[in-house]
Amino acid sequence: MSETVTRDSLIKFVEGVISCFSQEYLRRPNDDDLARLLHVGAERGFPGMVGSIDCMHWEWKNCPTAWDGQYAGRSGKPTVILEAIASYDLWIWHAFFGTPGTCNDINVLQRSPVFDDVLSGRAPNMSYIVDGREYNRTYYLTNGIYPSWAAFVKSITSPQLQKHKLFALHQEADRKDVERAFGVLQAWFAFLRHPFLVWDKDTMGKIMIACIIIHNRIFEDERDTYLHYYDPSEFLNDTPTNQQRTSSIEDGGQSFQYSTERIANLSSYMTNRA
């Protein structure tokens, strides 16, 4: 086939993948997903943790010359950034692609919709206790560049006490879930490791999202027990209603509750953002 036909066929294919499978394989965690992630996070020593977040650069070889200054990052070559959240099983729950390579992780975070549900009050609320204090928000494991928000748990820089060294060891080990997800994604689709040759950034974004969807489908297919890896009935005790669902996870005598009651007013939005 000619280059034009091949490119057009590729675009039709990735658009079809996104149209048919994005709602299922690039969804936010539903109640059962969240309960399972919380259960696994508690077993790994991080109650309330639902994944880890990080960014990956994809080099854009045919970036327009006029945009070089905007997209050329530390490597000196134009890149486009993917922000992703991955869980222990390397399932990618969130993907935000398209930020210029000159941005760092904080700049990407400011543009990302990752906390839109939290700010609008649609995110599940939960309650858990760590070291005698009660918390009511889930969080992600991150590296040191991310801001000190309640939604992030970072490692300890240059730990001195044995307790701090132990925490840093476990945090840095579990945070590698997202790094492993990036590595596996590039292993499935080798062209993600090489410079992108097409001029259009929108096409670049569609290809990346389609690869992530296929990545999630592969993991589900290779582990046919994925959807029932943990039986939700073991730790989902309450009956959901139309506006609110509460669940609990018993782990070592600790109980985790969360709800999905919607809050739709500006005052609540600003409170959540603060």
Coordinates of C-alpha atoms in Angstrom, one line a residue:
M1 CA 0.0 0.0 0.0
S2 CA 1.1 3.6 -0.5
E3 CA 2.1 5.8 2.4
T4 CA -1.1 7.8 2.1
V5 CA -3.3 4.8 2.2
T6 CA -1.4 3.3 5.1
R7 CA -1.6 6.5 7.1
D8 CA -5.3 6.9 6.4
S9 CA -5.9 3.2 7.4
L10 CA -4.0 3.7 10.6
I11 CA -6.1 6.8 11.5
K12 CA -9.4 5.0 10.8
F13 CA -8.2 2.1 12.9
V14 CA -7.3 4.1 16.0
E15 CA -10.5 6.2 15.7
G16 CA -12.4 2.9 15.7
V17 CA -10.6 1.6 18.7
I18 CA -11.3 4.8 20.7
S19 CA -14.9 4.9 19.6
C20 CA -15.7 1.3 20.4
F21 CA -13.6 0.7 23.6
S22 CA -12.7 3.9 25.3
Q23 CA -15.8 3.9 27.7
E24 CA -14.8 0.4 29.0
Y25 CA -11.0 0.4 28.8
L26 CA -10.2 4.0 29.6
R27 CA -12.8 4.6 32.3
R28 CA -12.4 6.1 35.7
P29 CA -12.6 3.5 38.5
N30 CA -16.2 2.4 39.3
D31 CA -17.3 1.4 42.7
D32 CA -16.0 -2.2 42.4
D33 CA -12.7 -1.0 40.9
L34 CA -12.2 1.5 43.6
A35 CA -13.0 -1.0 46.4
R36 CA -10.5 -3.5 44.9
L37 CA -7.8 -0.8 44.5
L38 CA -8.3 0.3 48.1
H39 CA -8.2 -3.2 49.3
V40 CA -4.9 -3.9 47.5
G41 CA -3.4 -0.5 48.6
A42 CA -4.2 -1.3 52.3
E43 CA -2.5 -4.8 51.9
R44 CA 0.6 -3.1 50.5
G45 CA 0.8 -0.8 53.5
F46 CA -0.8 2.4 51.9
P47 CA -4.4 2.7 53.1
G48 CA -6.3 5.1 50.8
M49 CA -3.9 4.7 47.9
V50 CA -5.4 4.0 44.4
G51 CA -2.4 4.2 42.1
S52 CA 0.7 6.2 41.1
I53 CA 1.0 9.1 38.7
D54 CA 3.8 10.2 36.5
C55 CA 4.6 11.6 33.0
M56 CA 6.3 10.2 29.9
H57 CA 7.7 12.0 26.9
W58 CA 7.2 10.9 23.3
E59 CA 9.6 12.5 20.8
W60 CA 8.0 14.3 17.8
K61 CA 10.4 14.2 15.0
N62 CA 8.3 16.2 12.5
C63 CA 7.3 18.9 14.9
P64 CA 6.8 22.2 12.9
T65 CA 9.9 24.3 13.1
A66 CA 7.9 27.3 14.4
W67 CA 7.0 25.1 17.5
D68 CA 10.5 23.8 18.3
G69 CA 11.0 26.3 21.1
Q70 CA 7.7 25.3 22.7
Y71 CA 8.1 21.5 22.4
A72 CA 11.9 21.0 22.8
G73 CA 12.5 20.0 26.4
R74 CA 15.6 19.0 28.4
S75 CA 16.7 16.6 25.7
G76 CA 16.8 19.4 23.1
K77 CA 14.4 17.5 20.9
P78 CA 10.6 18.2 20.5
T79 CA 8.5 15.9 22.7
V80 CA 4.9 15.6 23.7
I81 CA 4.0 14.6 27.3
L82 CA 1.7 11.8 28.5
E83 CA 0.4 12.0 32.0
A84 CA -0.9 8.7 33.3
I85 CA -2.2 7.0 36.5
A86 CA -1.5 3.3 36.8
S87 CA -2.5 0.8 39.5
Y88 CA -0.6 -2.3 40.8
D89 CA -1.8 -4.4 37.9
L90 CA -0.5 -1.9 35.3
W91 CA -4.0 -0.9 34.2
I92 CA -3.9 2.8 33.1
W93 CA -6.9 4.6 34.6
H94 CA -6.1 8.1 33.5
A95 CA -4.3 9.4 30.4
F96 CA -3.8 13.1 29.5
F97 CA -1.7 13.7 26.4
G98 CA -0.7 16.7 24.4
T99 CA 1.3 19.0 26.8
P100 CA 4.5 20.5 25.1
G101 CA 7.8 18.9 26.2
T102 CA 9.1 22.1 27.8
C103 CA 6.7 21.7 30.6
N104 CA 7.5 19.8 33.8
D105 CA 5.2 17.5 35.8
I106 CA 3.7 20.4 37.7
N107 CA 2.8 22.3 34.6
V108 CA 1.2 19.2 33.2
L109 CA -0.8 18.7 36.4
Q110 CA -2.1 22.3 36.2
R111 CA -3.6 21.6 32.8
S112 CA -4.7 18.1 33.5
P113 CA -8.4 17.1 34.2
V114 CA -7.3 14.5 36.7
F115 CA -8.9 16.2 39.7
D116 CA -12.0 17.5 37.9
D117 CA -14.2 14.9 39.7
V118 CA -12.8 15.9 43.1
L119 CA -13.3 19.7 42.5
S120 CA -16.9 19.2 41.3
G121 CA -17.7 16.9 44.2
R122 CA -18.3 13.8 42.1
A123 CA -15.3 11.9 43.5
P124 CA -16.0 9.1 46.0
N125 CA -15.4 10.2 49.7
M126 CA -13.9 7.7 52.1
S127 CA -12.7 7.5 55.6
Y128 CA -9.6 5.7 56.9
I129 CA -7.2 6.1 59.8
V130 CA -3.4 6.3 59.6
D131 CA -1.3 6.9 62.7
G132 CA -4.3 7.9 64.7
R133 CA -5.5 10.5 62.2
E134 CA -8.6 10.2 60.1
Y135 CA -8.4 11.0 56.3
N136 CA -11.3 11.2 53.8
R137 CA -9.6 11.4 50.4
T138 CA -7.8 8.9 48.3
Y139 CA -4.3 9.7 47.1
Y140 CA -1.6 8.8 44.5
L141 CA 2.0 8.0 45.0
T142 CA 4.3 10.5 43.3
N143 CA 7.9 11.5 42.9
G144 CA 9.4 14.5 44.6
I145 CA 8.5 17.2 41.9
Y146 CA 4.8 17.1 42.6
P147 CA 3.3 19.7 45.0
S148 CA 2.6 18.8 48.7
W149 CA -1.1 18.3 48.3
A150 CA -3.3 16.0 50.3
A151 CA -3.9 14.0 47.1
F152 CA -0.2 13.0 46.8
V153 CA 2.2 11.0 49.0
K154 CA 5.8 11.5 48.1
S155 CA 8.9 9.8 49.3
I156 CA 11.2 11.3 52.0
T157 CA 14.3 13.0 50.6
S158 CA 17.6 11.8 52.2
P159 CA 15.9 9.8 55.0
Q160 CA 18.0 9.6 58.2
L161 CA 15.8 7.6 60.7
Q162 CA 15.2 3.9 60.2
K163 CA 11.5 4.6 60.1
H164 CA 11.9 7.2 57.3
K165 CA 14.2 4.8 55.4
L166 CA 11.6 2.1 55.5
F167 CA 8.8 4.4 54.4
A168 CA 10.9 5.7 51.5
L169 CA 11.8 2.1 50.5
H170 CA 8.2 1.0 50.2
Q171 CA 6.9 4.2 48.7
E172 CA 9.5 4.2 45.9
A173 CA 8.9 0.6 45.2
D174 CA 5.2 0.9 44.9
R175 CA 5.4 4.2 42.9
K176 CA 7.2 2.2 40.2
D177 CA 3.9 0.8 39.1
V178 CA 3.4 3.7 36.7
E179 CA 7.0 3.4 35.4
R180 CA 6.4 -0.3 34.7
A181 CA 3.2 0.6 32.9
F182 CA 5.1 3.0 30.6
G183 CA 7.7 0.3 30.0
V184 CA 5.2 -2.4 29.1
L185 CA 3.2 0.1 26.9
Q186 CA 6.4 0.8 24.9
A187 CA 7.2 -2.9 24.8
W188 CA 3.8 -3.7 23.2
F189 CA 4.1 -0.8 20.7
A190 CA 7.7 -0.4 19.8
F191 CA 7.1 2.8 17.7
L192 CA 6.3 4.6 21.0
R193 CA 10.0 4.3 21.8
H194 CA 10.9 6.0 18.5
P195 CA 10.3 9.5 17.2
F196 CA 6.8 10.1 15.8
L197 CA 7.0 10.8 12.0
V198 CA 3.6 12.4 11.3
W199 CA 3.1 16.1 11.2
D200 CA -0.3 16.3 12.9
K201 CA -0.3 16.3 16.8
D202 CA -4.0 15.3 16.9
T203 CA -3.2 12.1 15.1
M204 CA -0.3 11.6 17.6
G205 CA -2.8 11.9 20.5
K206 CA -5.3 9.5 18.9
I207 CA -2.5 6.9 18.4
M208 CA -1.4 7.2 22.0
I209 CA -4.9 6.9 23.4
A210 CA -5.6 3.9 21.2
C211 CA -2.4 2.2 22.3
I212 CA -3.4 2.7 26.0
I213 CA -6.8 1.2 25.3
I214 CA -5.3 -1.9 23.6
H215 CA -2.8 -2.1 26.5
N216 CA -5.6 -2.4 29.0
R217 CA -7.4 -4.9 26.8
I218 CA -4.3 -7.1 26.6
F219 CA -4.0 -7.2 30.4
E220 CA -7.7 -8.1 30.7
D221 CA -7.4 -10.8 28.1
E222 CA -4.2 -12.3 29.4
R223 CA -5.6 -12.5 32.9
D224 CA -9.1 -13.7 32.4
T225 CA -9.7 -13.4 36.2
Y226 CA -9.0 -9.7 36.2
L227 CA -12.6 -8.5 36.7
H228 CA -12.9 -10.9 39.6
Y229 CA -9.4 -10.7 40.9
Y230 CA -11.0 -9.8 44.2
D231 CA -14.6 -10.7 45.0
P232 CA -16.2 -7.3 45.6
S233 CA -18.7 -9.0 47.9
E234 CA -16.0 -9.6 50.4
F235 CA -15.5 -5.9 51.1
L236 CA -18.6 -4.2 49.7
N237 CA -21.2 -4.5 52.4
D238 CA -23.8 -1.7 52.0
T239 CA -26.5 -1.6 49.4
P240 CA -26.1 1.4 47.0
T241 CA -28.8 4.0 46.5
N242 CA -29.4 6.4 43.6
Q243 CA -27.4 9.3 45.1
Q244 CA -25.1 7.6 47.6
R245 CA -23.1 4.4 47.9
T246 CA -21.1 3.5 50.9
S247 CA -18.7 0.6 51.1
S248 CA -16.3 -0.8 53.6
I249 CA -13.1 -2.8 53.4
E250 CA -12.1 -4.6 56.5
D251 CA -8.3 -4.9 56.8
G252 CA -6.7 -5.6 60.2
G253 CA -9.6 -4.1 62.0
Q254 CA -9.7 -0.9 60.0
S255 CA -12.8 0.0 58.0
F256 CA -12.9 2.2 54.9
Q257 CA -16.1 4.0 53.8
Y258 CA -16.7 6.0 50.7
S259 CA -19.6 7.6 49.0
T260 CA -20.4 9.1 45.6
E261 CA -22.9 11.8 46.6
R262 CA -22.7 14.7 44.2
I263 CA -22.1 18.3 45.3
A264 CA -23.0 20.8 42.6
N265 CA -22.3 24.4 43.8
L266 CA -19.5 26.9 43.5
S267 CA -18.9 27.1 47.2
S268 CA -18.2 23.4 47.5
Y269 CA -16.1 23.5 44.4
M270 CA -13.8 26.2 45.9
T271 CA -13.7 24.4 49.2
N272 CA -12.6 21.2 47.5
R273 CA -9.9 23.1 45.5
A274 CA -8.6 24.7 48.6

